[in-house]
mmCIF file of C-alpha atoms in Angstrom:
data_model
loop_
_atom_site.group_PDB
_atom_site.id
_atom_site.type_symbol
_atom_site.label_atom_id
_atom_site.label_comp_id
_atom_site.label_asym_id
_atom_site.label_seq_id
_atom_site.Cartn_x
_atom_site.Cartn_y
_atom_site.Cartn_z
ATOM 1 C CA UNK G 1 55.146 16.925 3.902
ATOM 2 C CA UNK G 2 55.383 16.334 -0.084
ATOM 3 C CA UNK G 3 52.205 18.640 -0.519
ATOM 4 C CA UNK G 4 53.473 21.769 1.948
ATOM 5 C CA UNK G 5 56.198 21.941 0.113
ATOM 6 C CA UNK G 6 54.833 21.709 -2.555
ATOM 7 C CA UNK G 7 52.171 24.433 -1.600
ATOM 8 C CA UNK G 8 55.020 26.210 -0.146
ATOM 9 C CA UNK G 9 56.850 26.306 -3.825
ATOM 10 C CA UNK G 10 53.824 27.535 -5.238
ATOM 11 C CA UNK G 11 53.928 30.471 -2.748
ATOM 12 C CA UNK G 12 57.370 31.386 -3.250
ATOM 13 C CA UNK G 13 56.848 31.971 -7.235
ATOM 14 C CA UNK G 14 53.306 33.426 -6.963
ATOM 15 C CA UNK G 15 55.324 35.808 -4.540
ATOM 16 C CA UNK G 16 58.523 35.888 -7.902
ATOM 17 C CA UNK G 17 55.735 36.257 -10.289
ATOM 18 C CA UNK G 18 53.914 39.537 -8.427
ATOM 19 C CA UNK G 19 53.695 43.040 -8.578
ATOM 20 C CA UNK G 20 55.456 43.650 -5.851
ATOM 21 C CA UNK G 21 59.036 42.500 -7.605
ATOM 22 C CA UNK G 22 60.916 43.116 -10.326
ATOM 23 C CA UNK G 23 63.126 40.865 -12.716
ATOM 24 C CA UNK G 24 65.935 42.464 -14.509
ATOM 25 C CA UNK G 25 68.948 40.399 -16.857
ATOM 26 C CA UNK G 26 72.164 42.366 -16.455
ATOM 27 C CA UNK G 27 74.502 41.423 -19.297
ATOM 28 C CA UNK G 28 78.540 43.060 -19.898
ATOM 29 C CA UNK G 29 80.957 42.528 -22.813
ATOM 30 C CA UNK G 30 84.289 43.021 -21.780
ATOM 31 C CA UNK G 31 87.855 42.926 -22.742
ATOM 32 C CA UNK G 32 91.015 40.760 -22.336
ATOM 33 C CA UNK G 33 94.415 40.212 -24.209
ATOM 34 C CA UNK G 34 94.670 35.663 -24.195
ATOM 35 C CA UNK G 35 97.573 35.606 -21.959
ATOM 36 C CA UNK G 36 98.187 31.548 -23.190
ATOM 37 C CA UNK G 37 99.229 31.023 -27.059
ATOM 38 C CA UNK G 38 98.016 26.880 -27.637
ATOM 39 C CA UNK G 39 99.263 24.955 -30.565
ATOM 40 C CA UNK G 40 97.943 21.870 -30.774
ATOM 41 C CA UNK G 41 100.152 18.881 -32.738
ATOM 42 C CA UNK G 42 98.417 15.275 -34.012
ATOM 43 C CA UNK G 43 100.828 12.410 -34.504
ATOM 44 C CA UNK G 44 98.944 9.299 -36.799
ATOM 45 C CA UNK G 45 101.116 6.358 -37.592
ATOM 46 C CA UNK G 46 100.214 3.052 -39.331
ATOM 47 C CA UNK G 47 101.511 -0.585 -39.235
ATOM 48 C CA UNK G 48 100.699 -4.086 -39.603
ATOM 49 C CA UNK G 49 101.090 -4.694 -35.900
ATOM 50 C CA UNK G 50 100.010 -2.250 -33.558
ATOM 51 C CA UNK G 51 103.060 -2.454 -31.618
ATOM 52 C CA UNK G 52 104.446 -1.525 -34.275
ATOM 53 C CA UNK G 53 102.821 1.291 -34.988
ATOM 54 C CA UNK G 54 102.780 2.328 -31.035
ATOM 55 C CA UNK G 55 106.296 2.426 -31.530
ATOM 56 C CA UNK G 56 106.973 4.369 -34.200
ATOM 57 C CA UNK G 57 104.433 6.960 -32.672
ATOM 58 C CA UNK G 58 106.266 7.367 -29.423
ATOM 59 C CA UNK G 59 109.127 7.639 -31.914
ATOM 60 C CA UNK G 60 107.716 10.741 -33.693
ATOM 61 C CA UNK G 61 106.144 12.323 -29.822
ATOM 62 C CA UNK G 62 109.864 11.579 -28.726
ATOM 63 C CA UNK G 63 111.699 13.404 -31.099
ATOM 64 C CA UNK G 64 108.790 16.474 -31.294
ATOM 65 C CA UNK G 65 109.407 16.943 -27.556
ATOM 66 C CA UNK G 66 112.572 16.761 -27.465
ATOM 67 C CA UNK G 67 112.761 19.844 -30.054
ATOM 68 C CA UNK G 68 110.498 22.122 -28.445
ATOM 69 C CA UNK G 69 112.497 21.813 -25.104
ATOM 70 C CA UNK G 70 115.603 21.840 -26.790
ATOM 71 C CA UNK G 71 113.893 25.277 -27.659
ATOM 72 C CA UNK G 72 112.998 27.133 -23.827
ATOM 73 C CA UNK G 73 109.535 25.249 -23.404
ATOM 74 C CA UNK G 74 109.458 22.472 -20.660
ATOM 75 C CA UNK G 75 107.855 19.513 -19.547
ATOM 76 C CA UNK G 76 104.321 20.482 -18.294
ATOM 77 C CA UNK G 77 104.210 22.844 -21.452
ATOM 78 C CA UNK G 78 103.955 20.524 -22.620
ATOM 79 C CA UNK G 79 100.898 18.067 -22.952
ATOM 80 C CA UNK G 80 98.747 15.147 -24.183
ATOM 81 C CA UNK G 81 94.774 15.717 -25.053
ATOM 82 C CA UNK G 82 94.401 12.370 -27.006
ATOM 83 C CA UNK G 83 95.722 9.242 -27.276
ATOM 84 C CA UNK G 84 94.266 6.536 -29.692
ATOM 85 C CA UNK G 85 95.027 2.790 -31.705
ATOM 86 C CA UNK G 86 92.797 0.903 -33.074
ATOM 87 C CA UNK G 87 92.492 -1.815 -35.737
ATOM 88 C CA UNK G 88 92.352 -0.262 -38.965
ATOM 89 C CA UNK G 89 89.357 -3.001 -41.092
ATOM 90 C CA UNK G 90 88.370 -3.146 -44.542
ATOM 91 C CA UNK G 91 84.963 -2.994 -43.215
ATOM 92 C CA UNK G 92 83.504 -3.951 -46.373
ATOM 93 C CA UNK G 93 85.894 -7.268 -46.712
ATOM 94 C CA UNK G 94 85.906 -7.941 -42.795
ATOM 95 C CA UNK G 95 89.743 -8.131 -43.247
ATOM 96 C CA UNK G 96 93.196 -6.035 -41.338
ATOM 97 C CA UNK G 97 94.392 -3.346 -42.518
ATOM 98 C CA UNK G 98 96.676 -2.947 -39.973
ATOM 99 C CA UNK G 99 96.985 -0.542 -37.568
ATOM 100 C CA UNK G 100 96.214 3.470 -37.018
ATOM 101 C CA UNK G 101 97.884 5.495 -34.035
ATOM 102 C CA UNK G 102 97.085 9.110 -32.755
ATOM 103 C CA UNK G 103 98.838 10.794 -30.954
ATOM 104 C CA UNK G 104 97.428 14.164 -29.757
ATOM 105 C CA UNK G 105 99.601 17.336 -27.906
ATOM 106 C CA UNK G 106 99.206 20.120 -27.115
ATOM 107 C CA UNK G 107 101.547 22.924 -26.269
ATOM 108 C CA UNK G 108 100.470 26.112 -24.025
ATOM 109 C CA UNK G 109 103.167 29.433 -23.051
ATOM 110 C CA UNK G 110 103.124 32.954 -22.942
ATOM 111 C CA UNK G 111 100.881 35.257 -25.262
ATOM 112 C CA UNK G 112 104.828 37.412 -24.198
ATOM 113 C CA UNK G 113 106.343 34.394 -26.658
ATOM 114 C CA UNK G 114 104.593 35.284 -29.505
ATOM 115 C CA UNK G 115 108.007 34.823 -31.808
ATOM 116 C CA UNK G 116 108.536 31.503 -31.176
ATOM 117 C CA UNK G 117 105.645 30.588 -33.187
ATOM 118 C CA UNK G 118 107.532 30.086 -35.823
ATOM 119 C CA UNK G 119 109.655 28.388 -34.372
ATOM 120 C CA UNK G 120 107.538 25.619 -32.714
ATOM 121 C CA UNK G 121 105.419 25.278 -35.896
ATOM 122 C CA UNK G 122 109.119 24.450 -37.600
ATOM 123 C CA UNK G 123 109.984 21.721 -34.831
ATOM 124 C CA UNK G 124 106.705 19.819 -35.179
ATOM 125 C CA UNK G 125 106.949 19.263 -38.919
ATOM 126 C CA UNK G 126 110.275 18.707 -39.211
ATOM 127 C CA UNK G 127 109.739 15.849 -36.661
ATOM 128 C CA UNK G 128 106.995 14.257 -38.363
ATOM 129 C CA UNK G 129 104.132 16.206 -36.618
ATOM 130 C CA UNK G 130 101.180 17.985 -38.190
ATOM 131 C CA UNK G 131 99.917 21.408 -36.916
ATOM 132 C CA UNK G 132 95.721 20.664 -35.752
ATOM 133 C CA UNK G 133 95.392 24.687 -35.291
ATOM 134 C CA UNK G 134 97.060 27.386 -33.549
ATOM 135 C CA UNK G 135 95.169 29.866 -30.682
ATOM 136 C CA UNK G 136 94.397 31.415 -28.035
ATOM 137 C CA UNK G 137 93.851 31.062 -24.545
ATOM 138 C CA UNK G 138 93.389 32.169 -20.908
ATOM 139 C CA UNK G 139 95.334 30.736 -18.400
ATOM 140 C CA UNK G 140 93.363 29.553 -14.651
ATOM 141 C CA UNK G 141 94.253 33.024 -13.094
ATOM 142 C CA UNK G 142 93.146 34.709 -16.144
ATOM 143 C CA UNK G 143 90.097 32.981 -16.539
ATOM 144 C CA UNK G 144 88.590 32.972 -13.059
ATOM 145 C CA UNK G 145 89.475 37.309 -13.144
ATOM 146 C CA UNK G 146 87.764 37.213 -16.049
ATOM 147 C CA UNK G 147 84.907 35.748 -14.954
ATOM 148 C CA UNK G 148 84.533 37.864 -11.929
ATOM 149 C CA UNK G 149 85.025 40.428 -13.645
ATOM 150 C CA UNK G 150 82.319 40.227 -15.987
ATOM 151 C CA UNK G 151 80.326 38.869 -13.505
ATOM 152 C CA UNK G 152 80.629 41.946 -11.215
ATOM 153 C CA UNK G 153 79.518 44.304 -14.108
ATOM 154 C CA UNK G 154 76.557 42.283 -14.956
ATOM 155 C CA UNK G 155 75.110 42.242 -11.406
ATOM 156 C CA UNK G 156 75.984 45.937 -11.701
ATOM 157 C CA UNK G 157 73.893 46.724 -15.248
ATOM 158 C CA UNK G 158 71.211 44.098 -13.497
ATOM 159 C CA UNK G 159 70.869 46.272 -10.572
ATOM 160 C CA UNK G 160 70.462 49.967 -12.985
ATOM 161 C CA UNK G 161 68.076 48.314 -15.257
ATOM 162 C CA UNK G 162 65.606 46.992 -12.025
ATOM 163 C CA UNK G 163 66.081 50.681 -10.083
ATOM 164 C CA UNK G 164 65.353 52.349 -13.567
ATOM 165 C CA UNK G 165 62.359 49.748 -14.017
ATOM 166 C CA UNK G 166 61.029 50.869 -10.383
ATOM 167 C CA UNK G 167 61.482 54.703 -11.297
ATOM 168 C CA UNK G 168 59.017 54.506 -14.276
ATOM 169 C CA UNK G 169 56.968 52.804 -12.029
ATOM 170 C CA UNK G 170 57.068 55.450 -8.797
ATOM 171 C CA UNK G 171 58.728 52.587 -7.271
ATOM 172 C CA UNK G 172 62.235 51.511 -5.430
ATOM 173 C CA UNK G 173 64.132 48.910 -5.838
ATOM 174 C CA UNK G 174 63.907 46.788 -2.678
ATOM 175 C CA UNK G 175 65.883 44.124 -1.129
ATOM 176 C CA UNK G 176 67.197 41.105 -3.987
ATOM 177 C CA UNK G 177 65.385 37.945 -3.383
ATOM 178 C CA UNK G 178 66.843 36.322 -6.366
ATOM 179 C CA UNK G 179 70.289 36.522 -8.450
ATOM 180 C CA UNK G 180 71.972 33.990 -11.036
ATOM 181 C CA UNK G 181 75.127 34.225 -13.335
ATOM 182 C CA UNK G 182 72.727 32.602 -15.774
ATOM 183 C CA UNK G 183 75.925 32.472 -18.704
ATOM 184 C CA UNK G 184 79.481 33.619 -19.242
ATOM 185 C CA UNK G 185 80.549 33.438 -22.953
ATOM 186 C CA UNK G 186 84.299 31.890 -23.344
ATOM 187 C CA UNK G 187 85.788 29.321 -25.795
ATOM 188 C CA UNK G 188 90.010 28.971 -26.831
ATOM 189 C CA UNK G 189 90.542 31.171 -29.701
ATOM 190 C CA UNK G 190 90.747 29.160 -32.842
ATOM 191 C CA UNK G 191 93.530 32.002 -35.156
ATOM 192 C CA UNK G 192 94.483 29.239 -37.541
ATOM 193 C CA UNK G 193 92.998 25.570 -38.561
ATOM 194 C CA UNK G 194 96.243 23.036 -40.237
ATOM 195 C CA UNK G 195 93.792 20.486 -42.023
ATOM 196 C CA UNK G 196 94.733 19.438 -45.530
ATOM 197 C CA UNK G 197 96.896 23.145 -45.670
ATOM 198 C CA UNK G 198 100.437 22.548 -46.766
ATOM 199 C CA UNK G 199 103.406 23.460 -44.832
ATOM 200 C CA UNK G 200 104.392 26.097 -46.737
ATOM 201 C CA UNK G 201 100.651 27.785 -45.525
ATOM 202 C CA UNK G 202 100.965 26.971 -42.334
ATOM 203 C CA UNK G 203 104.141 28.532 -41.752
ATOM 204 C CA UNK G 204 103.333 31.475 -43.329
ATOM 205 C CA UNK G 205 99.725 31.799 -40.814
ATOM 206 C CA UNK G 206 102.558 31.264 -37.920
ATOM 207 C CA UNK G 207 104.281 34.425 -38.538
ATOM 208 C CA UNK G 208 101.291 36.350 -38.714
ATOM 209 C CA UNK G 209 99.612 35.230 -35.686
ATOM 210 C CA UNK G 210 98.946 38.717 -33.296
ATOM 211 C CA UNK G 211 97.955 38.420 -29.973
ATOM 212 C CA UNK G 212 94.929 41.590 -29.745
ATOM 213 C CA UNK G 213 92.332 41.886 -27.315
ATOM 214 C CA UNK G 214 89.026 39.750 -27.184
ATOM 215 C CA UNK G 215 85.881 39.790 -26.049
ATOM 216 C CA UNK G 216 84.055 38.069 -23.291
ATOM 217 C CA UNK G 217 80.425 38.368 -22.151
ATOM 218 C CA UNK G 218 78.522 37.780 -19.505
ATOM 219 C CA UNK G 219 74.365 37.296 -17.398
ATOM 220 C CA UNK G 220 73.349 38.355 -14.579
ATOM 221 C CA UNK G 221 69.242 37.650 -13.916
ATOM 222 C CA UNK G 222 68.492 39.750 -10.389
ATOM 223 C CA UNK G 223 64.644 39.709 -8.973
ATOM 224 C CA UNK G 224 64.123 42.676 -6.630
ATOM 225 C CA UNK G 225 61.418 43.548 -4.278
ATOM 226 C CA UNK G 226 60.372 47.123 -5.101
ATOM 227 C CA UNK G 227 58.878 49.167 -2.492
#
């Protein structure tokens, strides 16, 4: 049975690579307006005991959430991205220097409320948090729509290229043999990183950030028979 399957696989690959098929790579690039603003806060505290470090961290996080809620944001828009507690040990002496607690919080809200970035940054700084970065993302709904559109256009481009190749060979495109969406390029766009930056620079950068169209691309590979 294994031998039969192997022979069938070899036969299929041979057919795909024979002269009666054409392989075309379709590409597309579309412009999209990010519909989410993302602000990433970091809170780090240190104390002799883990409980003290945890309590100090929780106090800052509570103040941060209260400030954001007071600005009109909802609980579901304020998410914990990471929480970690570890011993700060001097590895040369083996002695403990206490415990460090880190808590990262992400705030996501509509890009239509771009004017709130400055208030959000102020709320974070005033609460004792640091601003890790500010950027833009696509909501799940927008991501799905954009991905579908980009792949559709890439598939159309693959068909167009296949028809042009076939025409150049005095052939016509026949049945679709295989297709795959090999790539869909999308990463959140980081507009500002706050690591090692003073508060005044962060506040100014927040007021200067404006949403704009961003490019997203897709790639599709299609194999057609030619007749």
